[in-house]
Amino acid sequence: MSEKPLRRNERTPFFPIAVATVLPVGGSFLLDWSPTAVVLLYWLEAVTVILFYGGLAMFATPERRIEEREERRTSGRVIPPVYSENLRDVAAKTIVGLLIAVATGGSITVWGIGRGAVADSDESVIDFFAQFTVFEVPSVLAIGLFIVGTHLVTLSRYYYGTGRYRELTASMALDVQENYYALYLYFALGFVFYAVAMFFIIGLGLPASMPDSTVLTAWKVVVAGTFLALKLAFEWSRYRGERRPDIHDDDSFTANFSPTPPPEGNTI
């Protein structure tokens, strides 16, 4: 692969992504946002990245047409060509990712953190989307737009601004997409269990004479601090993995986000 895109994209800063990661938690403390608002902001972030990778795969070369990649590098086209033959696989994997996102978001907001109660049997996906009224709050909407814009600009600069998309095949883009939403799912569900466990640990560990408000604040600080540390590590791994292609033999977490060519003989 060409080294030029890699060198140029080291200039793409991680700082905006870090800011976008911290803002929802900051809003919960400084602006008293509801837990549902915070969860949906991170949900919006995940869906944005999933959709971007799906769109990227539409511009990536199908495996059966890899020989065209050199022609694309020298064609001088401003707008990349769309490969309709990628649509079936892009649609299938992207829809799976979105269904997982809706199921995960619903399980947390409708049946968990957002309401603080176990779901009734008649609750459905409609109840999940009803939670999006939180974006009627101007500050929540503004941060949501900032998060979406940050990821779209950062990813677009990396893949399209430098022509890096020409180095990808469709399956490479979709593999990164699939790894992203699978790992995000494990992270989200695992952290919910952690938050619940810490609620009981802190509640039982602090003196009974301590006010409930103090106990709740201590729990929020511990959970928020842990979340931000893990989420920043997650995003940093994705950021680095995208910029270090073909490290699939590496056992590090970062390797999950590295665009890796498929084994010979595999076609999408």
Short mmCIF file of N, CA and C in Angstrom, two decimals, residues 60-194:
data_model
loop_
_atom_site.label_atom_id
_atom_site.label_comp_id
_atom_site.label_asym_id
_atom_site.label_seq_id
_atom_site.Cartn_x
_atom_site.Cartn_y
_atom_site.Cartn_z
N ALA A 60 -15.47 1.60 -2.34
CA ALA A 60 -14.29 0.73 -2.34
C ALA A 60 -14.37 -0.28 -3.48
N THR A 61 -13.22 -0.70 -3.95
CA THR A 61 -13.16 -1.60 -5.09
C THR A 61 -13.64 -3.00 -4.72
N PRO A 62 -14.56 -3.59 -5.49
CA PRO A 62 -14.92 -4.99 -5.27
C PRO A 62 -13.70 -5.88 -5.49
N GLU A 63 -13.63 -6.98 -4.73
CA GLU A 63 -12.45 -7.86 -4.84
C GLU A 63 -12.23 -8.36 -6.25
N ARG A 64 -13.29 -8.61 -6.96
CA ARG A 64 -13.14 -9.15 -8.32
C ARG A 64 -12.63 -8.11 -9.31
N ARG A 65 -12.52 -6.85 -8.85
CA ARG A 65 -12.06 -5.79 -9.74
C ARG A 65 -10.85 -5.07 -9.15
N ILE A 66 -10.06 -5.80 -8.38
CA ILE A 66 -8.90 -5.20 -7.73
C ILE A 66 -7.93 -4.61 -8.76
N GLU A 67 -7.87 -5.22 -9.93
CA GLU A 67 -6.92 -4.73 -10.93
C GLU A 67 -7.24 -3.30 -11.37
N GLU A 68 -8.43 -2.83 -11.08
CA GLU A 68 -8.80 -1.47 -11.47
C GLU A 68 -8.27 -0.42 -10.50
N ARG A 69 -7.74 -0.86 -9.36
CA ARG A 69 -7.34 0.11 -8.35
C ARG A 69 -6.23 1.04 -8.85
N GLU A 70 -5.28 0.51 -9.59
CA GLU A 70 -4.20 1.35 -10.09
C GLU A 70 -4.74 2.39 -11.07
N GLU A 71 -5.71 1.97 -11.86
CA GLU A 71 -6.34 2.91 -12.80
C GLU A 71 -7.06 4.02 -12.04
N ARG A 72 -7.68 3.67 -10.92
CA ARG A 72 -8.39 4.67 -10.12
C ARG A 72 -7.40 5.67 -9.52
N ARG A 73 -6.23 5.19 -9.13
CA ARG A 73 -5.24 6.09 -8.51
C ARG A 73 -4.79 7.18 -9.47
N THR A 74 -4.78 6.85 -10.76
CA THR A 74 -4.24 7.80 -11.75
C THR A 74 -5.32 8.44 -12.61
N SER A 75 -6.59 8.19 -12.29
CA SER A 75 -7.66 8.68 -13.15
C SER A 75 -7.90 10.17 -12.99
N GLY A 76 -7.55 10.74 -11.83
CA GLY A 76 -7.75 12.16 -11.60
C GLY A 76 -9.19 12.54 -11.31
N ARG A 77 -10.06 11.58 -11.06
CA ARG A 77 -11.46 11.87 -10.76
C ARG A 77 -11.59 12.56 -9.42
N VAL A 78 -12.45 13.57 -9.37
CA VAL A 78 -12.69 14.27 -8.11
C VAL A 78 -13.69 13.50 -7.27
N ILE A 79 -14.76 13.03 -7.90
CA ILE A 79 -15.80 12.27 -7.20
C ILE A 79 -15.54 10.79 -7.41
N PRO A 80 -15.39 10.01 -6.33
CA PRO A 80 -15.11 8.58 -6.49
C PRO A 80 -16.29 7.84 -7.08
N PRO A 81 -16.04 6.80 -7.87
CA PRO A 81 -17.13 6.04 -8.47
C PRO A 81 -17.83 5.17 -7.43
N VAL A 82 -19.12 4.96 -7.61
CA VAL A 82 -19.90 4.08 -6.74
C VAL A 82 -20.01 2.73 -7.42
N TYR A 83 -19.73 1.66 -6.68
CA TYR A 83 -19.82 0.30 -7.21
C TYR A 83 -21.13 -0.32 -6.74
N SER A 84 -22.11 -0.38 -7.63
CA SER A 84 -23.43 -0.91 -7.26
C SER A 84 -23.37 -2.38 -6.87
N GLU A 85 -22.37 -3.09 -7.35
CA GLU A 85 -22.27 -4.51 -7.02
C GLU A 85 -21.94 -4.74 -5.55
N ASN A 86 -21.50 -3.68 -4.86
CA ASN A 86 -21.24 -3.80 -3.43
C ASN A 86 -22.50 -3.65 -2.59
N LEU A 87 -23.60 -3.21 -3.22
CA LEU A 87 -24.79 -2.81 -2.47
C LEU A 87 -25.34 -3.95 -1.62
N ARG A 88 -25.39 -5.16 -2.16
CA ARG A 88 -25.99 -6.26 -1.42
C ARG A 88 -25.28 -6.49 -0.09
N ASP A 89 -23.96 -6.57 -0.14
CA ASP A 89 -23.20 -6.83 1.08
C ASP A 89 -23.21 -5.62 2.01
N VAL A 90 -23.12 -4.44 1.43
CA VAL A 90 -23.15 -3.23 2.25
C VAL A 90 -24.48 -3.12 2.99
N ALA A 91 -25.58 -3.33 2.26
CA ALA A 91 -26.90 -3.22 2.87
C ALA A 91 -27.09 -4.27 3.97
N ALA A 92 -26.67 -5.51 3.69
CA ALA A 92 -26.86 -6.58 4.67
C ALA A 92 -26.11 -6.30 5.97
N LYS A 93 -24.83 -5.96 5.87
CA LYS A 93 -24.04 -5.75 7.08
C LYS A 93 -24.41 -4.46 7.79
N THR A 94 -24.76 -3.44 7.03
CA THR A 94 -25.14 -2.18 7.66
C THR A 94 -26.47 -2.31 8.39
N ILE A 95 -27.41 -3.01 7.80
CA ILE A 95 -28.71 -3.23 8.45
C ILE A 95 -28.53 -4.02 9.74
N VAL A 96 -27.67 -5.04 9.70
CA VAL A 96 -27.39 -5.80 10.92
C VAL A 96 -26.84 -4.88 12.00
N GLY A 97 -25.89 -4.03 11.61
CA GLY A 97 -25.32 -3.09 12.57
C GLY A 97 -26.35 -2.15 13.15
N LEU A 98 -27.26 -1.66 12.31
CA LEU A 98 -28.30 -0.74 12.79
C LEU A 98 -29.30 -1.46 13.69
N LEU A 99 -29.64 -2.69 13.36
CA LEU A 99 -30.55 -3.46 14.22
C LEU A 99 -29.93 -3.71 15.59
N ILE A 100 -28.63 -4.02 15.60
CA ILE A 100 -27.93 -4.20 16.87
C ILE A 100 -27.93 -2.90 17.66
N ALA A 101 -27.71 -1.79 16.95
CA ALA A 101 -27.70 -0.49 17.62
C ALA A 101 -29.06 -0.17 18.24
N VAL A 102 -30.14 -0.43 17.50
CA VAL A 102 -31.48 -0.16 18.02
C VAL A 102 -31.79 -1.07 19.21
N ALA A 103 -31.45 -2.35 19.09
CA ALA A 103 -31.71 -3.28 20.18
C ALA A 103 -30.93 -2.90 21.43
N THR A 104 -29.66 -2.53 21.24
CA THR A 104 -28.84 -2.15 22.39
C THR A 104 -29.32 -0.84 23.00
N GLY A 105 -29.58 0.15 22.15
CA GLY A 105 -30.08 1.42 22.66
C GLY A 105 -31.40 1.28 23.37
N GLY A 106 -32.29 0.46 22.81
CA GLY A 106 -33.58 0.24 23.46
C GLY A 106 -33.46 -0.48 24.78
N SER A 107 -32.57 -1.46 24.83
CA SER A 107 -32.42 -2.23 26.07
C SER A 107 -31.88 -1.37 27.20
N ILE A 108 -31.13 -0.32 26.86
CA ILE A 108 -30.56 0.56 27.89
C ILE A 108 -31.52 1.68 28.27
N THR A 109 -32.14 2.31 27.27
CA THR A 109 -32.98 3.47 27.57
C THR A 109 -34.41 3.10 27.96
N VAL A 110 -35.02 2.20 27.20
CA VAL A 110 -36.41 1.84 27.47
C VAL A 110 -36.53 0.90 28.65
N TRP A 111 -35.59 -0.04 28.75
CA TRP A 111 -35.70 -1.05 29.79
C TRP A 111 -34.70 -0.88 30.93
N GLY A 112 -33.88 0.15 30.85
CA GLY A 112 -32.84 0.24 31.87
C GLY A 112 -32.60 1.62 32.40
N ILE A 113 -31.46 2.20 32.06
CA ILE A 113 -31.01 3.45 32.67
C ILE A 113 -32.02 4.57 32.49
N GLY A 114 -32.59 4.69 31.31
CA GLY A 114 -33.46 5.83 31.04
C GLY A 114 -34.70 5.88 31.90
N ARG A 115 -35.27 4.71 32.22
CA ARG A 115 -36.50 4.69 33.00
C ARG A 115 -36.30 4.16 34.41
N GLY A 116 -35.20 3.47 34.59
CA GLY A 116 -34.94 2.94 35.92
C GLY A 116 -35.89 1.83 36.31
N ALA A 117 -36.45 1.12 35.34
CA ALA A 117 -37.42 0.07 35.65
C ALA A 117 -37.35 -1.00 34.58
N VAL A 118 -37.85 -2.18 34.92
CA VAL A 118 -37.90 -3.28 33.97
C VAL A 118 -39.02 -3.01 32.98
N ALA A 119 -38.78 -3.38 31.74
CA ALA A 119 -39.75 -3.06 30.69
C ALA A 119 -41.05 -3.83 30.86
N ASP A 120 -42.15 -3.20 30.43
CA ASP A 120 -43.41 -3.90 30.32
C ASP A 120 -43.41 -4.69 29.03
N SER A 121 -44.22 -5.74 29.00
CA SER A 121 -44.20 -6.63 27.85
C SER A 121 -44.71 -5.95 26.58
N ASP A 122 -45.49 -4.86 26.71
CA ASP A 122 -46.04 -4.22 25.52
C ASP A 122 -45.15 -3.13 24.96
N GLU A 123 -43.97 -2.93 25.54
CA GLU A 123 -43.07 -1.91 25.02
C GLU A 123 -42.37 -2.43 23.77
N SER A 124 -42.16 -1.54 22.81
CA SER A 124 -41.60 -1.94 21.53
C SER A 124 -40.54 -0.95 21.09
N VAL A 125 -40.08 -1.14 19.87
CA VAL A 125 -39.05 -0.26 19.33
C VAL A 125 -39.56 1.17 19.21
N ILE A 126 -40.88 1.33 19.11
CA ILE A 126 -41.46 2.68 19.04
C ILE A 126 -41.14 3.45 20.32
N ASP A 127 -41.14 2.75 21.44
CA ASP A 127 -40.82 3.40 22.71
C ASP A 127 -39.38 3.89 22.73
N PHE A 128 -38.50 3.17 22.03
CA PHE A 128 -37.11 3.61 21.97
C PHE A 128 -37.00 4.92 21.21
N PHE A 129 -37.61 4.98 20.03
CA PHE A 129 -37.51 6.20 19.23
C PHE A 129 -38.26 7.36 19.87
N ALA A 130 -39.21 7.05 20.75
CA ALA A 130 -39.90 8.13 21.48
C ALA A 130 -38.95 8.86 22.42
N GLN A 131 -37.85 8.19 22.80
CA GLN A 131 -36.88 8.82 23.69
C GLN A 131 -36.12 9.96 23.02
N PHE A 132 -36.19 10.03 21.69
CA PHE A 132 -35.41 11.03 20.96
C PHE A 132 -35.93 12.45 21.15
N THR A 133 -36.98 12.59 21.93
CA THR A 133 -37.44 13.94 22.29
C THR A 133 -36.38 14.68 23.10
N VAL A 134 -35.39 13.96 23.62
CA VAL A 134 -34.32 14.65 24.36
C VAL A 134 -33.58 15.63 23.47
N PHE A 135 -33.62 15.41 22.15
CA PHE A 135 -32.92 16.31 21.23
C PHE A 135 -33.69 17.61 21.01
N GLU A 136 -34.84 17.74 21.65
CA GLU A 136 -35.55 19.02 21.62
C GLU A 136 -34.85 20.04 22.52
N VAL A 137 -34.00 19.56 23.41
CA VAL A 137 -33.20 20.45 24.25
C VAL A 137 -32.07 21.01 23.39
N PRO A 138 -31.97 22.31 23.22
CA PRO A 138 -30.97 22.89 22.30
C PRO A 138 -29.54 22.44 22.56
N SER A 139 -29.14 22.36 23.83
CA SER A 139 -27.76 21.97 24.13
C SER A 139 -27.49 20.53 23.73
N VAL A 140 -28.47 19.65 23.93
CA VAL A 140 -28.31 18.24 23.54
C VAL A 140 -28.22 18.14 22.02
N LEU A 141 -29.08 18.86 21.32
CA LEU A 141 -29.05 18.85 19.86
C LEU A 141 -27.73 19.38 19.33
N ALA A 142 -27.24 20.47 19.93
CA ALA A 142 -25.98 21.06 19.47
C ALA A 142 -24.81 20.09 19.63
N ILE A 143 -24.76 19.42 20.78
CA ILE A 143 -23.68 18.46 21.01
C ILE A 143 -23.83 17.27 20.07
N GLY A 144 -25.07 16.84 19.82
CA GLY A 144 -25.29 15.74 18.89
C GLY A 144 -24.78 16.08 17.50
N LEU A 145 -25.07 17.28 17.03
CA LEU A 145 -24.58 17.71 15.71
C LEU A 145 -23.06 17.83 15.70
N PHE A 146 -22.49 18.28 16.81
CA PHE A 146 -21.03 18.38 16.88
C PHE A 146 -20.39 16.99 16.80
N ILE A 147 -20.97 16.03 17.50
CA ILE A 147 -20.43 14.66 17.49
C ILE A 147 -20.50 14.07 16.08
N VAL A 148 -21.66 14.20 15.45
CA VAL A 148 -21.82 13.67 14.09
C VAL A 148 -20.84 14.36 13.14
N GLY A 149 -20.77 15.68 13.20
CA GLY A 149 -19.87 16.41 12.33
C GLY A 149 -18.41 16.07 12.55
N THR A 150 -18.02 15.91 13.81
CA THR A 150 -16.63 15.58 14.12
C THR A 150 -16.21 14.27 13.48
N HIS A 151 -17.04 13.24 13.63
CA HIS A 151 -16.68 11.93 13.08
C HIS A 151 -16.73 11.94 11.55
N LEU A 152 -17.73 12.59 10.98
CA LEU A 152 -17.81 12.62 9.52
C LEU A 152 -16.64 13.38 8.91
N VAL A 153 -16.28 14.50 9.50
CA VAL A 153 -15.16 15.29 8.98
C VAL A 153 -13.85 14.54 9.13
N THR A 154 -13.62 13.98 10.32
CA THR A 154 -12.36 13.27 10.57
C THR A 154 -12.20 12.06 9.65
N LEU A 155 -13.26 11.26 9.53
CA LEU A 155 -13.19 10.07 8.68
C LEU A 155 -13.09 10.46 7.20
N SER A 156 -13.83 11.49 6.79
CA SER A 156 -13.79 11.91 5.39
C SER A 156 -12.42 12.45 5.01
N ARG A 157 -11.82 13.22 5.91
CA ARG A 157 -10.47 13.73 5.63
C ARG A 157 -9.49 12.59 5.47
N TYR A 158 -9.65 11.57 6.30
CA TYR A 158 -8.70 10.46 6.24
C TYR A 158 -8.88 9.62 4.98
N TYR A 159 -10.11 9.23 4.68
CA TYR A 159 -10.33 8.30 3.57
C TYR A 159 -10.48 9.00 2.22
N TYR A 160 -11.18 10.11 2.18
CA TYR A 160 -11.44 10.77 0.90
C TYR A 160 -10.48 11.92 0.62
N GLY A 161 -10.13 12.67 1.65
CA GLY A 161 -9.26 13.82 1.45
C GLY A 161 -7.87 13.45 0.97
N THR A 162 -7.45 12.25 1.26
CA THR A 162 -6.12 11.80 0.84
C THR A 162 -6.16 10.73 -0.24
N GLY A 163 -7.38 10.34 -0.64
CA GLY A 163 -7.49 9.28 -1.64
C GLY A 163 -7.28 7.89 -1.08
N ARG A 164 -7.28 7.76 0.24
CA ARG A 164 -7.04 6.46 0.84
C ARG A 164 -8.13 5.44 0.46
N TYR A 165 -9.33 5.90 0.16
CA TYR A 165 -10.41 4.98 -0.21
C TYR A 165 -10.02 4.13 -1.41
N ARG A 166 -9.11 4.65 -2.25
CA ARG A 166 -8.68 3.89 -3.43
C ARG A 166 -7.88 2.65 -3.05
N GLU A 167 -7.32 2.65 -1.85
CA GLU A 167 -6.51 1.52 -1.41
C GLU A 167 -7.35 0.39 -0.82
N LEU A 168 -8.65 0.66 -0.62
CA LEU A 168 -9.50 -0.30 0.05
C LEU A 168 -10.27 -1.17 -0.93
N THR A 169 -10.60 -2.37 -0.47
CA THR A 169 -11.60 -3.19 -1.15
C THR A 169 -12.87 -3.11 -0.31
N ALA A 170 -13.98 -3.54 -0.89
CA ALA A 170 -15.25 -3.44 -0.18
C ALA A 170 -15.23 -4.24 1.12
N SER A 171 -14.67 -5.44 1.07
CA SER A 171 -14.67 -6.27 2.28
C SER A 171 -13.79 -5.69 3.37
N MET A 172 -12.74 -4.97 3.00
CA MET A 172 -11.89 -4.33 4.02
C MET A 172 -12.69 -3.30 4.80
N ALA A 173 -13.46 -2.47 4.08
CA ALA A 173 -14.28 -1.46 4.76
C ALA A 173 -15.37 -2.11 5.60
N LEU A 174 -15.99 -3.16 5.08
CA LEU A 174 -17.07 -3.81 5.81
C LEU A 174 -16.57 -4.59 7.02
N ASP A 175 -15.36 -5.14 6.92
CA ASP A 175 -14.80 -5.84 8.08
C ASP A 175 -14.55 -4.87 9.23
N VAL A 176 -14.05 -3.68 8.92
CA VAL A 176 -13.84 -2.68 9.96
C VAL A 176 -15.18 -2.27 10.56
N GLN A 177 -16.18 -2.09 9.70
CA GLN A 177 -17.53 -1.74 10.17
C GLN A 177 -18.07 -2.82 11.11
N GLU A 178 -17.95 -4.08 10.69
CA GLU A 178 -18.47 -5.19 11.48
C GLU A 178 -17.76 -5.30 12.82
N ASN A 179 -16.45 -5.17 12.81
CA ASN A 179 -15.70 -5.22 14.07
C ASN A 179 -16.08 -4.06 14.98
N TYR A 180 -16.33 -2.90 14.38
CA TYR A 180 -16.68 -1.72 15.17
C TYR A 180 -17.98 -1.94 15.92
N TYR A 181 -19.04 -2.33 15.21
CA TYR A 181 -20.31 -2.44 15.93
C TYR A 181 -20.36 -3.66 16.84
N ALA A 182 -19.62 -4.71 16.53
CA ALA A 182 -19.58 -5.85 17.44
C ALA A 182 -18.88 -5.48 18.75
N LEU A 183 -17.73 -4.82 18.63
CA LEU A 183 -16.98 -4.42 19.82
C LEU A 183 -17.72 -3.33 20.60
N TYR A 184 -18.39 -2.44 19.90
CA TYR A 184 -19.17 -1.40 20.58
C TYR A 184 -20.30 -2.04 21.37
N LEU A 185 -20.92 -3.08 20.81
CA LEU A 185 -21.98 -3.79 21.51
C LEU A 185 -21.46 -4.42 22.80
N TYR A 186 -20.34 -5.14 22.70
CA TYR A 186 -19.76 -5.77 23.89
C TYR A 186 -19.40 -4.72 24.93
N PHE A 187 -18.85 -3.61 24.46
CA PHE A 187 -18.46 -2.53 25.37
C PHE A 187 -19.68 -1.97 26.09
N ALA A 188 -20.74 -1.67 25.33
CA ALA A 188 -21.94 -1.05 25.91
C ALA A 188 -22.61 -1.96 26.92
N LEU A 189 -22.84 -3.21 26.54
CA LEU A 189 -23.53 -4.13 27.45
C LEU A 189 -22.67 -4.46 28.66
N GLY A 190 -21.37 -4.66 28.43
CA GLY A 190 -20.48 -4.94 29.55
C GLY A 190 -20.43 -3.79 30.53
N PHE A 191 -20.47 -2.58 30.01
CA PHE A 191 -20.39 -1.43 30.90
C PHE A 191 -21.67 -1.24 31.70
N VAL A 192 -22.81 -1.59 31.12
CA VAL A 192 -24.06 -1.52 31.88
C VAL A 192 -24.00 -2.43 33.10
N PHE A 193 -23.50 -3.65 32.91
CA PHE A 193 -23.37 -4.57 34.04
C PHE A 193 -22.38 -4.03 35.07
N TYR A 194 -21.32 -3.42 34.59
CA TYR A 194 -20.33 -2.82 35.50
C TYR A 194 -20.97 -1.71 36.32
#
